[in-house]
XYZ file of C-alpha atoms in Angstrom:
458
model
C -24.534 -2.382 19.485
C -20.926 -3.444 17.991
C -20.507 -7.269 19.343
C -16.732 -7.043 20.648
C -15.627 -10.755 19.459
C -15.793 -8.458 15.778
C -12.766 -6.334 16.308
C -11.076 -7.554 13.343
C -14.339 -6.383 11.206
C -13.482 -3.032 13.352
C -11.685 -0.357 11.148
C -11.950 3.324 10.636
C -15.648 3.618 12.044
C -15.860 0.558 14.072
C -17.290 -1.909 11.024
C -15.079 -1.801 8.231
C -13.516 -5.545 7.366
C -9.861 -4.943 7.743
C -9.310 -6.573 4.027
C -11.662 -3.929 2.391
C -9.184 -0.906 3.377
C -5.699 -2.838 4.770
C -5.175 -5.712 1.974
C -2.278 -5.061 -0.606
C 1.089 -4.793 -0.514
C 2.443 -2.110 2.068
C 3.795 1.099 0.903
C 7.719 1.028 1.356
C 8.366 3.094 4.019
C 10.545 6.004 3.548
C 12.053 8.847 5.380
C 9.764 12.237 5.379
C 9.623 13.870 2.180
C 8.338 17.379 0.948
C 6.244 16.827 -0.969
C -32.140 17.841 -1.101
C -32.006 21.482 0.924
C -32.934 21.416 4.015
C -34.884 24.250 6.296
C -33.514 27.301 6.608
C -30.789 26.687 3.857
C -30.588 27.833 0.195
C -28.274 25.310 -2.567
C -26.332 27.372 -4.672
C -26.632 24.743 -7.395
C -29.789 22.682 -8.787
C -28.079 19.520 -9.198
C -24.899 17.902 -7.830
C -23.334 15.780 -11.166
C -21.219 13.145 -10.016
C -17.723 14.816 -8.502
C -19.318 17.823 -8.173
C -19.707 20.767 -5.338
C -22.689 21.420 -4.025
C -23.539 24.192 -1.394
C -25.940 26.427 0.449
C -25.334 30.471 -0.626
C -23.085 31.295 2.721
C -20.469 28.208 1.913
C -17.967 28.228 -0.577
C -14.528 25.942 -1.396
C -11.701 27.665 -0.833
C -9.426 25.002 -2.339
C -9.330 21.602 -2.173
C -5.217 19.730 -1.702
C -5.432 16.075 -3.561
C -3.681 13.453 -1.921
C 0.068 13.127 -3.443
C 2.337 10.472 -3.219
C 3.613 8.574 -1.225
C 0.036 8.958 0.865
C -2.292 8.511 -2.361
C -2.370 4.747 -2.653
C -5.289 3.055 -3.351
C -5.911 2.254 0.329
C -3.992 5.466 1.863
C -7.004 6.931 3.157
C -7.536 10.770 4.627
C -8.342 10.124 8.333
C -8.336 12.704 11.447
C -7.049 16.296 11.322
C -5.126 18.321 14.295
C -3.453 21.915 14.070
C -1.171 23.785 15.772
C 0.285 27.391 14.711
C 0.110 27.225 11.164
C -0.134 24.322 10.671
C -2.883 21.334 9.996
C -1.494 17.940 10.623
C -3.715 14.897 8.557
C -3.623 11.631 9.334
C -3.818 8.715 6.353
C -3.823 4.797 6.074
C -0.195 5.257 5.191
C 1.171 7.573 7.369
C 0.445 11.463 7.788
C 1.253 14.955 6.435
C 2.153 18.557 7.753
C 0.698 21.340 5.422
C 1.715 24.450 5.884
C -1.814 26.689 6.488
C -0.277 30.082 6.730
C -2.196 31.346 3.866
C -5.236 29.196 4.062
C -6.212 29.746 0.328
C -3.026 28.204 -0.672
C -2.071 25.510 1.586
C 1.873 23.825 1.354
C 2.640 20.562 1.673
C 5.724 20.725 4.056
C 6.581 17.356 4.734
C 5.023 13.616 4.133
C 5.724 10.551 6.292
C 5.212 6.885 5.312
C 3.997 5.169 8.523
C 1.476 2.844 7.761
C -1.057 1.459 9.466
C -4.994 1.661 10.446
C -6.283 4.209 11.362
C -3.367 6.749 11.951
C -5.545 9.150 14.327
C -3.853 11.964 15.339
C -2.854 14.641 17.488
C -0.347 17.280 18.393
C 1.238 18.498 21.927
C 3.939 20.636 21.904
C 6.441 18.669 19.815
C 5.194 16.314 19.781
C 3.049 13.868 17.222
C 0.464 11.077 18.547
C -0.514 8.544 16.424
C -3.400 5.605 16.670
C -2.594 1.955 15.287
C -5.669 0.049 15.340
C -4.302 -2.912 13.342
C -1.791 -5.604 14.396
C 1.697 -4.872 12.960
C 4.908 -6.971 12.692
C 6.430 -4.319 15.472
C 5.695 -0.642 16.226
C 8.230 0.847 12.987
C 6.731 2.430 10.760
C 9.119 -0.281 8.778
C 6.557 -3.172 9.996
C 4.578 -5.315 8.057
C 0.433 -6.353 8.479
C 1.609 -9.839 7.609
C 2.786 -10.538 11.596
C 0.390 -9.905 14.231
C 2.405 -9.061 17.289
C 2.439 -5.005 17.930
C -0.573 -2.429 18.094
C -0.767 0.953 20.356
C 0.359 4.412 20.003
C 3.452 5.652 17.998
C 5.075 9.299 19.093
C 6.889 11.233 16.980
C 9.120 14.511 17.297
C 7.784 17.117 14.922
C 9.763 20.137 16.052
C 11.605 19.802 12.327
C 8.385 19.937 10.705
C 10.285 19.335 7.199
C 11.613 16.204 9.318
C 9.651 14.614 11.326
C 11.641 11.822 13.396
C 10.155 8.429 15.234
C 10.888 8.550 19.080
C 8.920 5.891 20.794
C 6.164 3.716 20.593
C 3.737 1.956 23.216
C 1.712 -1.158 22.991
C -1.893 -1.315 23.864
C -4.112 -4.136 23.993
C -6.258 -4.245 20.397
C -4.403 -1.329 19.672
C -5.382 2.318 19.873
C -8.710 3.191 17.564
C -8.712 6.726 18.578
C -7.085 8.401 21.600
C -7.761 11.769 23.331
C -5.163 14.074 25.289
C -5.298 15.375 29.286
C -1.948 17.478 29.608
C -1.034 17.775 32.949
C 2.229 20.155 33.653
C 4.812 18.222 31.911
C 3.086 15.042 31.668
C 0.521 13.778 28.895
C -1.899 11.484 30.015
C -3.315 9.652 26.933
C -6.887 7.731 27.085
C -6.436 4.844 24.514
C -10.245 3.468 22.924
C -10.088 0.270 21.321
C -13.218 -2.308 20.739
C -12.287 -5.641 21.862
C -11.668 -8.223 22.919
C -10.549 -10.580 20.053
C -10.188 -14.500 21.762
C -7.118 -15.980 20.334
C -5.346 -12.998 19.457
C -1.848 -12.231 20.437
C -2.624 -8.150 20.606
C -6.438 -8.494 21.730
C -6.928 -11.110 24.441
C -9.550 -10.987 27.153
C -10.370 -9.417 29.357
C -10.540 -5.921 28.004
C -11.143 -2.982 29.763
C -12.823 0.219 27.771
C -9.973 2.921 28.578
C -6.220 2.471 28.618
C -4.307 5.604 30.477
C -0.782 6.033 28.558
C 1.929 8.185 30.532
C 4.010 10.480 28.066
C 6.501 12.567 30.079
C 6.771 15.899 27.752
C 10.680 16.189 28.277
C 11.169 12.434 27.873
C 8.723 10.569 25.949
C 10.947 8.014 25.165
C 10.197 6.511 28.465
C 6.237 6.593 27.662
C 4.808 3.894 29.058
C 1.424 2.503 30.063
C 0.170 2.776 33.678
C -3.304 2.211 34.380
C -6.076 0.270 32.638
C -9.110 1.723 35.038
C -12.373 -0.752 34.885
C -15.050 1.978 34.748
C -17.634 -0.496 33.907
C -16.789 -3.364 36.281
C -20.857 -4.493 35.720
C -20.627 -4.386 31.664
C -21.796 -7.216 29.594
C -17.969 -9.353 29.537
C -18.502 -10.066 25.873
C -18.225 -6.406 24.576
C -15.762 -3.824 25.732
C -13.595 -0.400 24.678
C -15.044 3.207 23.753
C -14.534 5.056 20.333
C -14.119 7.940 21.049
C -13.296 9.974 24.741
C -13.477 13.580 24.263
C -11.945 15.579 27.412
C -12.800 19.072 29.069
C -9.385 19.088 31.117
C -10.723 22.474 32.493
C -13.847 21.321 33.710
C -12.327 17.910 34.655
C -14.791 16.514 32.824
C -14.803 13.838 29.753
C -17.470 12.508 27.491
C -17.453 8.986 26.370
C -18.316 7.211 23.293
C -18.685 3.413 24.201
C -20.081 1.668 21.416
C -23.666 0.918 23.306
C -23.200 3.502 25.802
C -22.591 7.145 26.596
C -20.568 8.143 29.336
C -19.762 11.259 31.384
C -16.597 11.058 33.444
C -14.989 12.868 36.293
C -11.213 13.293 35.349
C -10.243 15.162 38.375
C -7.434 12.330 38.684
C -6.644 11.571 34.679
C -5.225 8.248 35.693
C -8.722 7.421 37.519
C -11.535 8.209 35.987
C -14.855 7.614 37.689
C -18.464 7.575 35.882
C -20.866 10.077 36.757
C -23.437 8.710 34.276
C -23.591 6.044 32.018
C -26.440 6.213 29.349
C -28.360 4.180 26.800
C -30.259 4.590 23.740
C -31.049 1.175 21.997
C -33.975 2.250 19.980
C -32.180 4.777 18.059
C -28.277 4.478 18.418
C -26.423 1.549 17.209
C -22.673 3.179 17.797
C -21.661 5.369 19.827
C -19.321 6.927 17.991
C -18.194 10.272 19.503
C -18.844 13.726 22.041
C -18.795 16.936 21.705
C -19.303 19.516 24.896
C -20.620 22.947 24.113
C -18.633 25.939 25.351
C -20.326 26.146 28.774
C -19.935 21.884 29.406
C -23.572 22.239 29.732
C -24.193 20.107 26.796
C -22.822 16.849 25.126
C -23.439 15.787 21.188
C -23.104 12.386 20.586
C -23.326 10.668 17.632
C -24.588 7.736 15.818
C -22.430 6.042 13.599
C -25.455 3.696 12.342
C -23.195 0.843 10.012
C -19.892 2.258 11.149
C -19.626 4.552 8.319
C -19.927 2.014 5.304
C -24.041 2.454 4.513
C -26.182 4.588 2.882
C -28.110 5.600 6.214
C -28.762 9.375 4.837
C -31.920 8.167 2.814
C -35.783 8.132 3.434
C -35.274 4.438 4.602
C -33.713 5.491 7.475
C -35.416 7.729 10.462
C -34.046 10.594 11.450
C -33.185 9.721 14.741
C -30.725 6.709 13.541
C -27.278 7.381 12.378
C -27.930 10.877 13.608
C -26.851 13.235 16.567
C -28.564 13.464 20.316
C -28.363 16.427 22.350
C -28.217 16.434 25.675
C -28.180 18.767 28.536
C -26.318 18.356 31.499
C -28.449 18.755 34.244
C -27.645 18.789 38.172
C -24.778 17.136 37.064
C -26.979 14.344 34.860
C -27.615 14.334 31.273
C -31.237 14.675 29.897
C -31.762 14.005 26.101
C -33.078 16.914 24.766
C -33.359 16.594 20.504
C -31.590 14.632 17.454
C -30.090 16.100 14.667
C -29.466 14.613 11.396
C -29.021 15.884 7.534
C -32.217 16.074 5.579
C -30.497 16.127 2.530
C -31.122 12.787 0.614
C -28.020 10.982 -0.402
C -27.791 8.366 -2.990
C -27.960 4.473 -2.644
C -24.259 4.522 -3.402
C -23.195 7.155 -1.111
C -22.100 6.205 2.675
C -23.417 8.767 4.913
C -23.690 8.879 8.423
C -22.474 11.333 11.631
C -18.942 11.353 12.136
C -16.210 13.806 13.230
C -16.912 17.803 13.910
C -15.887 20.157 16.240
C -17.479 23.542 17.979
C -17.430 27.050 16.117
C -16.522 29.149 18.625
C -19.284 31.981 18.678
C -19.977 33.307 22.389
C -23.598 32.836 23.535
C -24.040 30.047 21.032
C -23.856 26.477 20.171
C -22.723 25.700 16.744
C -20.801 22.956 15.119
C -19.310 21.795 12.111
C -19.458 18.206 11.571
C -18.633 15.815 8.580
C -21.241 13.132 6.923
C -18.756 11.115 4.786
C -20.032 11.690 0.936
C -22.764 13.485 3.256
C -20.195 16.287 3.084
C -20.143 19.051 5.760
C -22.910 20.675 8.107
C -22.742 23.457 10.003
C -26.044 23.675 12.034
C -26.787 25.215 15.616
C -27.875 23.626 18.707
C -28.538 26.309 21.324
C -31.995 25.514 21.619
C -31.015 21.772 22.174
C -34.630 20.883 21.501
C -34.349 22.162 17.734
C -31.603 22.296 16.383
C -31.335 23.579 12.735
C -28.856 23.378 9.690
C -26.831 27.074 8.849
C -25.053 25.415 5.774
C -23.629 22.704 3.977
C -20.700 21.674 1.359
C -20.894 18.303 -0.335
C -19.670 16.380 -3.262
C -21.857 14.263 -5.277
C -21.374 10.420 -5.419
C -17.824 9.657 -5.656
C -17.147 8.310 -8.854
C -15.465 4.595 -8.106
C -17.718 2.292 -5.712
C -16.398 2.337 -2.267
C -15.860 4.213 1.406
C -15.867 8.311 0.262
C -16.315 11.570 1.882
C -15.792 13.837 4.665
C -14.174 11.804 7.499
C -13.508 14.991 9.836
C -14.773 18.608 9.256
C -13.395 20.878 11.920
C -12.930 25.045 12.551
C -9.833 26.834 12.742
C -8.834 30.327 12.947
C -11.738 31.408 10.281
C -11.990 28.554 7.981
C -13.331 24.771 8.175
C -10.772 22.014 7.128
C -12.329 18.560 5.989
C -9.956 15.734 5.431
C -11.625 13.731 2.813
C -10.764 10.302 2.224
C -10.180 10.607 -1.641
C -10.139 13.607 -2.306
C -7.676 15.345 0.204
C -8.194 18.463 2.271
C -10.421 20.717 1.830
C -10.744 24.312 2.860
C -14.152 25.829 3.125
C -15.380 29.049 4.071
C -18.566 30.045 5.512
C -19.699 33.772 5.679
C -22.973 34.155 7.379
C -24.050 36.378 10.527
C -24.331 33.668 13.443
C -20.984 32.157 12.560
C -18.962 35.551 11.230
C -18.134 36.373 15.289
C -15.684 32.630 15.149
C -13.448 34.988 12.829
C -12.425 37.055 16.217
C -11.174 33.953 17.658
C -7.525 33.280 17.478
C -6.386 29.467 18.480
C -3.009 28.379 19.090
C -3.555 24.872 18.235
C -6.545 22.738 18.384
C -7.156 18.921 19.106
C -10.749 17.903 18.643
C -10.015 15.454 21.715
C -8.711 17.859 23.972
C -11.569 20.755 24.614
C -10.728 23.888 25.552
C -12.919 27.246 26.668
C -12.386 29.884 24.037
């Protein structure tokens, strides 16, 4: 379990050292500007030479968008992905970018924004553009400097230009905002802020430090967004380790699923400004971060994952049981959840490669359970969980070592309207298609936008 007093080693997956991705001089900012196979899977290629694609028969690349400039720095990493209409919305260590998905074979870049900061999460609502700061910043401009450590939180945007995106407001949080997860309600948007923390003699960290901050955006004003509740959920919890990863939210069901670092959590969220835990779950012999949730359709299940060495080791090797840095399945039962089976890649990766569960999202096929998920230089699995006790791999995409040491890969791998978007951290955006009979029903489904956050029944 992550030690809390290590928040500034905290970055990206909850163990990166901040001067291994954040060091360097700061891009200027700038105004927007255009700019081994497993079971029941067949590899379309022998080998995987360094740089290379490698997938089952049913997968194929699409097209792949490189990272351009001004977001294609050295340390201006590919982070989370949102959509809405036609669009896909990427977040990156420098700031984020609106590609115009219309034609998914062919994506456009429509506009680029230099923002930057760790981790740049994000997520769309209407017009507006969420983004996480999980690094102390000189104030909350995307003009501020790393070099002063006063400001950390959320930063909003208007993005109903998308060729223009324009900075509206920004709210602190203390040690920031790692990721953050939607609950719309009417005209307001609640906002659960995760953070790990808290960091003693810190000006934006200081204890105490409770796991979930509730941010207030009203939809018609969110200038005026504002904190208003810091609920202690786990007023028992060991005092030296606090904050979640990752909350995902069922608004529908009034139900959330938390991902606590040592824990997993299943919340009521009847009253979005006061939660209350239903269950609160461990798994020290196999989990080491809890890193995120997914429900299935139904809310009768909950993924979490493992993010065994927060996303910087090689944990996708024989070394390393299959259980650890893997996914549990659990069924929710009489309103309790019972662990049910693991899931985790059998594909061997390389000594060099980092590998490990990490972002993915539901495929929306009625009567079944089936995600996408990405593995960092793992690539991306698509593998079924109905029967929760054996779960099984439908396909895969994946790159071969990446050819300069460092952090590589897919860091989320979600379905939209027919087609799975990865945001890879070097390489850019990917668009991959996947034709095979227990997935080929998704194609009927037609979302209007999608946070991976937010849930919604399709």
């Amino acid at each position: 379990m992550i030690s809390a007093m290590v928040r500034g080693a905290v970055l990206c997956a909850a163990l990166l050292l901040v001067s291994a991705c954040g060091g360097g001089a700061d891009p200027a900012t700038s105004p927007p500007q255009a700019a081994g196979t497993p079971s029941g899977t067949a590899a379309s290629d022998a080998a995987s030479p360094a740089g290379d694609v490698k997938t089952s028969e049913n997968v194929r690349l699409v097209t792949n968008v490189p990272r351009a400039a001004p977001l294609n720095g050295e340390n201006d990493w590919n982070t989370d992905l949102a959509f809405q209409g036609d669009y896909a919305f990427v977040g990156n260590f420098g700031g984020f970018s609106i590609y115009d998905i219309s034609d998914p074979t062919a994506p456009k870049t429509v506009s680029q924004v230099s923002c930057p900061a760790q981790q740049n999460d994000v997520s769309v609502h209407g017009d507006l553009l969420i983004l996480s700061i999980d690094e102390p910043r000189s104030d909350e401009k995307c003009s501020s400097t790393a070099g002063r450590r006063a400001w950390e939180g959320l930063r909003i945007f208007d993005i109903s230009d998308k060729k223009s995106p324009k900075f509206v407001s920004a709210v602190r949080t203390d040690c920031g905002s790692h990721t953050h997860t939607m609950v719309p309600k009417g005209d307001t948007l609640y906002v659960y802020v995760s953070s790990p923390g808290p960091e003693p003699d810190s000006a934006t960290c200081p204890p105490p430090h409770q796991v979930i901050q509730v941010v207030e955006i009203p939809v018609r004003d969110p200038e005026s967004a504002k904190l208003v509740a810091r609920p202690d959920i786990f007023p028992d919890r060991q005092k030296d380790t606090g904050g979640c990863h990752d909350v995902t939210a069922y608004p529908e069901k009034n139900l959330a699923a938390a991902a606590c670092f040592g824990d997993g959590v299943l919340l009521d969220i009847t009253d979005p400004v006061k939660p209350k835990v239903l269950q609160q779950i461990r798994d020290e012999e196999n989990f080491q971060i809890w890193h995120s949730a997914t429900f299935n359709n139904d809310a009768t299940k909950v993924v979490f994952g493992d993010e065994l060495g927060g996303g910087m080791m090689p944990t996708c090797n024989s070394q390393t049981p299959a259980t650890k840095g893997a996914n549990a399945i659990y069924d929710i039962v009489d309103g309790k959840l019972e662990r049910r089976g693991y899931f985790k890649i059998s594909r061997e990766q390389e000594q060099s490669e980092n590998c490990v569960a990490h972002n993915g999202s539901l495929i929306p096929v009625k009567g079944k359970d089936i995600m996408v998920q990405a593995w960092y230089q793992g690539g991306v699995s698509v593998w079924d969980f109905t029967d929760s006790s054996a779960p099984k791999e439908i396909g895969y995409f994946e790159r071969g070592p990446f050819e300069r040491e460092g952090i590589a890969g897919s860091w989320s791998a979600y379905y939209y309207n027919g087609y799975i978007y990865s945001s890879d951290i070097q390489k850019g955006l990917d668009v991959i298609a996947i034709d095979d009979p227990l997935t080929d029903p998704a194609e009927q489904v037609e979302m209007a936008d999608f946070n991976v956050q937010t849930q919604r029944a399709y």
